[in-house]
Amino acid sequence: MMDMSPVGGKEGQSPPNSKKTSKKPKCMYVISTFTVIGIIFIPVGLASLFSSEKVEEAVFRYDDTCLPSSNADNAVAYIKSATTNKTCTHKWTSRNDKQLWNKASEGDTSNCNPEDKTKGNAPIVPCGLIAWSLFNDTYKFSMNNKDLTVNKKNIAWSSDRGSKFGPDVYPKNFQSGELIGGGKLDESIPLSEQEDLIVWMRTAALPTFRKLYGKIEADLEANSEIDIVIQNNYNTYEFGGKKNLVLSTTTWIGGKNPFLGMAYLVVGGLSLFCAIGFILLYVIKPRPLGDPSYLSWNRNPGILK
């Protein structure tokens, strides 16, 4: 005969599944998590959007038209080159990261074809089509008949300079073939200091992208006229690409980037929506967790007979 005595030990003690020992519903932790995410993400998204709107930009296409004069704002100007329809899968992968960092591996040109070696079988450093297609347009800026200095230091990510491009790796046999792809490199300067190359080697995921060219750190008064002289070297006509010059200010979030703020708002909004939905579900149709009446043998007493 089956023993039907209560589970739990001594008489008078509540069984483990009684209401007295029920814990806080786990749904409250889920609601709290979604609520905290929403409360944090929505203000961050709004702050990001407002900061992005404060960025002043002037974008000029110059590969097919004359470049007009620009009106400067009273802030540091960041100069960027914007290119369209430049990337392709083959160029994304045509590089050797080990060669860029380690001097002992400068002879390793695997994954760099066709820009891997010279006709004399000497290794090209840096090898690959990405480095070979280095952007080489130049810009000269002046205001009130005075040249504006463009600072090209610290335009690359510090993580790239410190961990991807070796301080003892120098260019060799670069752009020495019959077909010149883009800019040339100073063979007396290590790759870790060639920031134009470092910026260019961080390939973009989309066919339309921007690359930081330099910074004008002089104080520019509002409505000042800046004269720009462009040396149009980079050939985008072969693949139908477009080139733009972008003069931009920055904020704490960087340049103009409304996507980041919108992403925070969407995630925060969805989190709050889920939190409210769970709260309504818990209030309208609650489930008393820990209630023994939900146990199978209490819902179907006949199974114990």
XYZ file of C-alpha atoms in Angstrom:
305
model
C 0.000 0.000 0.000
C 1.320 3.394 -0.986
C 2.381 5.744 1.827
C 0.278 8.926 1.511
C 1.872 10.781 4.428
C 2.923 14.361 3.730
C 6.412 14.919 2.449
C 8.478 17.216 4.595
C 9.631 15.369 7.719
C 8.063 16.086 11.089
C 4.383 16.691 11.494
C 3.449 20.365 11.191
C 6.302 21.213 8.867
C 5.352 22.608 5.474
C 6.342 20.541 2.471
C 8.916 22.040 0.124
C 6.234 22.843 -2.437
C 3.909 24.753 -0.110
C 3.078 28.449 -0.428
C 5.053 29.191 2.721
C 8.334 28.230 1.027
C 7.591 29.717 -2.412
C 10.209 32.103 -3.673
C 9.948 35.397 -5.518
C 8.577 34.781 -9.041
C 11.345 34.612 -11.621
C 9.309 36.792 -13.976
C 10.078 39.755 -11.684
C 13.771 39.370 -12.454
C 12.989 39.364 -16.191
C 10.820 42.462 -15.832
C 13.526 44.212 -13.808
C 16.181 43.376 -16.401
C 14.141 44.720 -19.325
C 13.239 47.827 -17.337
C 16.852 48.606 -16.423
C 17.958 48.146 -20.049
C 15.231 50.499 -21.245
C 15.996 53.130 -18.605
C 19.705 53.113 -19.531
C 19.519 52.749 -23.305
C 16.854 55.360 -24.064
C 18.713 58.337 -22.454
C 21.973 57.207 -24.069
C 20.230 57.014 -27.446
C 18.721 60.486 -27.058
C 22.081 61.945 -26.002
C 23.766 60.281 -28.991
C 21.178 61.653 -31.418
C 21.424 65.185 -30.016
C 25.221 65.070 -30.206
C 25.096 63.771 -33.756
C 22.795 66.625 -34.770
C 25.309 69.155 -33.443
C 27.974 67.964 -35.880
C 28.491 70.347 -38.784
C 29.382 68.779 -42.103
C 30.195 70.098 -45.544
C 30.365 67.439 -48.260
C 31.683 68.189 -51.741
C 32.030 65.835 -54.656
C 35.133 66.761 -56.614
C 35.849 63.960 -59.050
C 33.557 65.431 -61.718
C 32.898 69.066 -60.719
C 34.752 72.060 -59.366
C 34.896 72.303 -55.591
C 33.084 75.384 -54.195
C 34.309 77.459 -51.283
C 33.255 76.206 -47.860
C 31.968 78.029 -44.853
C 33.883 77.073 -41.748
C 32.459 76.751 -38.289
C 34.252 77.860 -35.137
C 35.657 74.429 -34.334
C 38.299 71.914 -35.293
C 37.672 70.578 -38.795
C 38.120 66.890 -39.507
C 38.909 66.139 -43.128
C 37.614 62.906 -44.536
C 37.659 61.380 -47.982
C 34.519 59.533 -48.970
C 34.599 56.886 -51.691
C 31.773 54.944 -53.301
C 31.839 51.521 -54.977
C 35.428 50.788 -54.009
C 35.384 47.589 -51.997
C 35.229 44.036 -53.277
C 35.667 40.661 -51.633
C 39.024 39.926 -53.272
C 40.609 43.149 -52.009
C 39.226 42.614 -48.512
C 41.231 39.429 -48.141
C 44.351 40.373 -50.110
C 46.720 41.075 -47.204
C 48.994 39.321 -44.719
C 48.607 40.527 -41.143
C 51.610 38.553 -39.884
C 53.869 40.366 -42.339
C 52.558 43.765 -41.210
C 53.495 43.113 -37.582
C 56.539 40.850 -37.526
C 59.803 41.766 -39.252
C 60.795 38.095 -39.340
C 57.713 37.386 -41.468
C 58.299 40.014 -44.142
C 58.960 37.228 -46.623
C 55.546 35.692 -45.931
C 53.370 36.912 -48.801
C 50.684 34.248 -48.634
C 47.166 35.486 -49.356
C 48.575 38.546 -51.171
C 48.359 37.474 -54.797
C 48.764 39.189 -57.246
C 50.676 41.898 -55.320
C 52.888 39.480 -53.411
C 56.313 39.574 -55.081
C 58.224 41.529 -57.683
C 59.316 40.096 -60.995
C 62.635 39.331 -59.340
C 60.779 37.232 -56.720
C 61.472 39.741 -53.942
C 58.696 40.105 -51.347
C 56.563 43.238 -51.365
C 56.062 44.873 -47.963
C 53.223 45.540 -47.358
C 51.842 43.013 -49.776
C 48.319 42.601 -51.108
C 45.781 44.586 -53.082
C 44.492 46.537 -50.079
C 47.850 48.232 -49.485
C 48.473 48.482 -53.243
C 45.258 50.517 -53.667
C 46.298 53.096 -51.019
C 44.370 56.363 -51.408
C 46.653 59.121 -52.693
C 44.613 62.268 -53.357
C 46.044 65.321 -51.575
C 44.374 68.438 -50.218
C 45.816 71.876 -49.432
C 43.818 74.348 -47.353
C 44.293 78.080 -46.910
C 42.356 80.932 -45.340
C 43.049 84.647 -45.774
C 46.096 83.755 -47.886
C 47.556 81.679 -45.035
C 48.044 77.948 -45.264
C 46.148 75.801 -42.794
C 48.201 72.963 -41.343
C 46.640 69.519 -41.581
C 47.665 67.315 -38.663
C 47.928 63.708 -39.809
C 49.095 62.328 -36.457
C 46.832 60.124 -34.354
C 44.289 59.698 -37.132
C 44.512 55.896 -36.885
C 43.215 53.742 -34.059
C 45.818 53.377 -31.315
C 45.045 49.651 -31.142
C 45.979 49.301 -34.813
C 49.202 51.262 -34.424
C 50.266 49.338 -31.344
C 49.287 45.785 -32.175
C 48.871 45.348 -35.932
C 51.701 47.304 -37.556
C 55.234 46.628 -36.385
C 57.609 49.433 -35.371
C 60.478 47.509 -36.980
C 58.701 46.680 -40.254
C 59.588 48.976 -43.158
C 58.140 49.165 -46.686
C 60.069 47.278 -49.333
C 59.509 47.060 -53.100
C 56.156 48.800 -52.647
C 54.532 50.151 -55.834
C 57.581 49.039 -57.814
C 55.691 47.130 -60.487
C 54.476 48.267 -63.882
C 50.955 49.003 -62.661
C 50.754 51.542 -59.831
C 47.644 51.130 -57.734
C 47.727 54.186 -55.463
C 49.970 56.048 -53.073
C 53.596 55.281 -52.275
C 55.230 54.812 -48.876
C 58.414 56.259 -47.399
C 60.776 53.303 -46.941
C 62.579 55.066 -44.073
C 59.446 55.195 -41.888
C 58.125 52.061 -40.144
C 54.606 50.887 -40.853
C 53.486 51.755 -37.316
C 54.029 55.447 -38.145
C 52.488 55.415 -41.618
C 49.025 56.372 -40.446
C 47.556 56.947 -43.903
C 48.266 53.293 -44.614
C 46.900 52.152 -41.239
C 43.645 54.050 -41.794
C 43.303 52.636 -45.299
C 44.031 49.066 -44.220
C 41.028 49.080 -41.859
C 38.686 48.000 -44.620
C 35.062 49.090 -44.697
C 32.136 46.689 -44.713
C 30.055 48.702 -47.193
C 30.863 50.015 -50.686
C 30.341 53.631 -49.552
C 32.738 54.625 -46.787
C 34.771 57.449 -45.269
C 38.418 57.597 -44.284
C 39.941 60.197 -41.971
C 42.548 62.251 -43.843
C 43.652 64.665 -41.121
C 42.661 67.410 -38.691
C 42.744 71.209 -38.999
C 43.377 72.238 -35.410
C 43.488 75.997 -35.959
C 40.582 78.138 -34.726
C 38.259 78.821 -37.630
C 35.840 81.700 -37.411
C 32.271 81.268 -38.575
C 31.579 82.233 -42.217
C 35.276 82.233 -43.066
C 36.133 81.211 -46.615
C 38.533 78.314 -47.017
C 40.398 77.821 -50.285
C 41.039 74.188 -51.133
C 43.467 72.876 -53.726
C 42.959 69.221 -54.615
C 45.369 66.974 -56.434
C 43.095 64.388 -58.021
C 45.364 61.322 -58.263
C 43.216 58.396 -57.223
C 41.569 56.681 -60.168
C 37.927 55.917 -59.447
C 36.813 56.258 -63.049
C 37.761 52.694 -63.957
C 35.106 51.235 -61.657
C 32.568 54.091 -61.708
C 33.357 55.296 -58.194
C 32.772 58.729 -56.693
C 34.960 60.847 -54.441
C 33.859 63.421 -51.893
C 35.682 65.750 -49.535
C 34.046 66.012 -46.112
C 34.785 68.851 -43.680
C 33.314 67.965 -40.315
C 33.331 68.941 -36.667
C 33.079 66.325 -33.926
C 31.437 65.838 -30.546
C 32.034 63.380 -27.694
C 30.481 60.660 -29.834
C 32.632 61.422 -32.864
C 31.283 62.486 -36.244
C 27.714 62.503 -37.511
C 26.297 59.067 -36.781
C 22.522 58.970 -36.197
C 22.459 55.173 -36.542
C 24.092 54.639 -33.143
C 21.511 56.744 -31.342
C 18.650 55.092 -33.197
C 20.006 51.662 -32.298
C 20.060 52.540 -28.592
C 16.527 53.929 -28.806
C 15.176 50.849 -30.586
C 16.744 48.434 -28.093
C 15.656 50.539 -25.120
C 12.132 50.958 -26.474
C 11.719 47.249 -27.162
C 13.009 46.426 -23.678
C 10.516 48.750 -22.008
C 7.730 47.387 -24.211
C 8.590 43.836 -23.140
C 8.745 44.901 -19.481
C 5.300 46.526 -19.688
C 3.926 43.478 -21.490
C 5.194 41.118 -18.806
C 3.804 43.367 -16.062
C 0.339 43.411 -17.664
C 0.473 39.663 -18.172
C 1.482 39.151 -14.541
C -1.295 41.448 -13.251
C -4.109 40.370 -15.567
C -3.426 36.661 -15.647
C -1.096 35.802 -12.779
C 0.117 32.338 -12.047
C 0.643 31.663 -8.335
C 4.005 29.971 -8.587
C 4.624 27.384 -5.850
C 0.932 26.485 -5.507
C 0.741 22.679 -4.914
C -2.531 22.563 -6.819
C -0.493 22.702 -10.027
C 1.229 19.392 -9.226
C 0.097 16.579 -11.476
C -1.055 14.300 -8.649
C -3.154 17.122 -7.181
C -4.755 17.928 -10.516
C -5.431 14.220 -11.149
C -5.940 12.556 -7.743
C -7.012 9.329 -9.417
C -3.468 8.481 -10.468
C -2.523 7.735 -6.828
C -5.226 5.146 -6.331
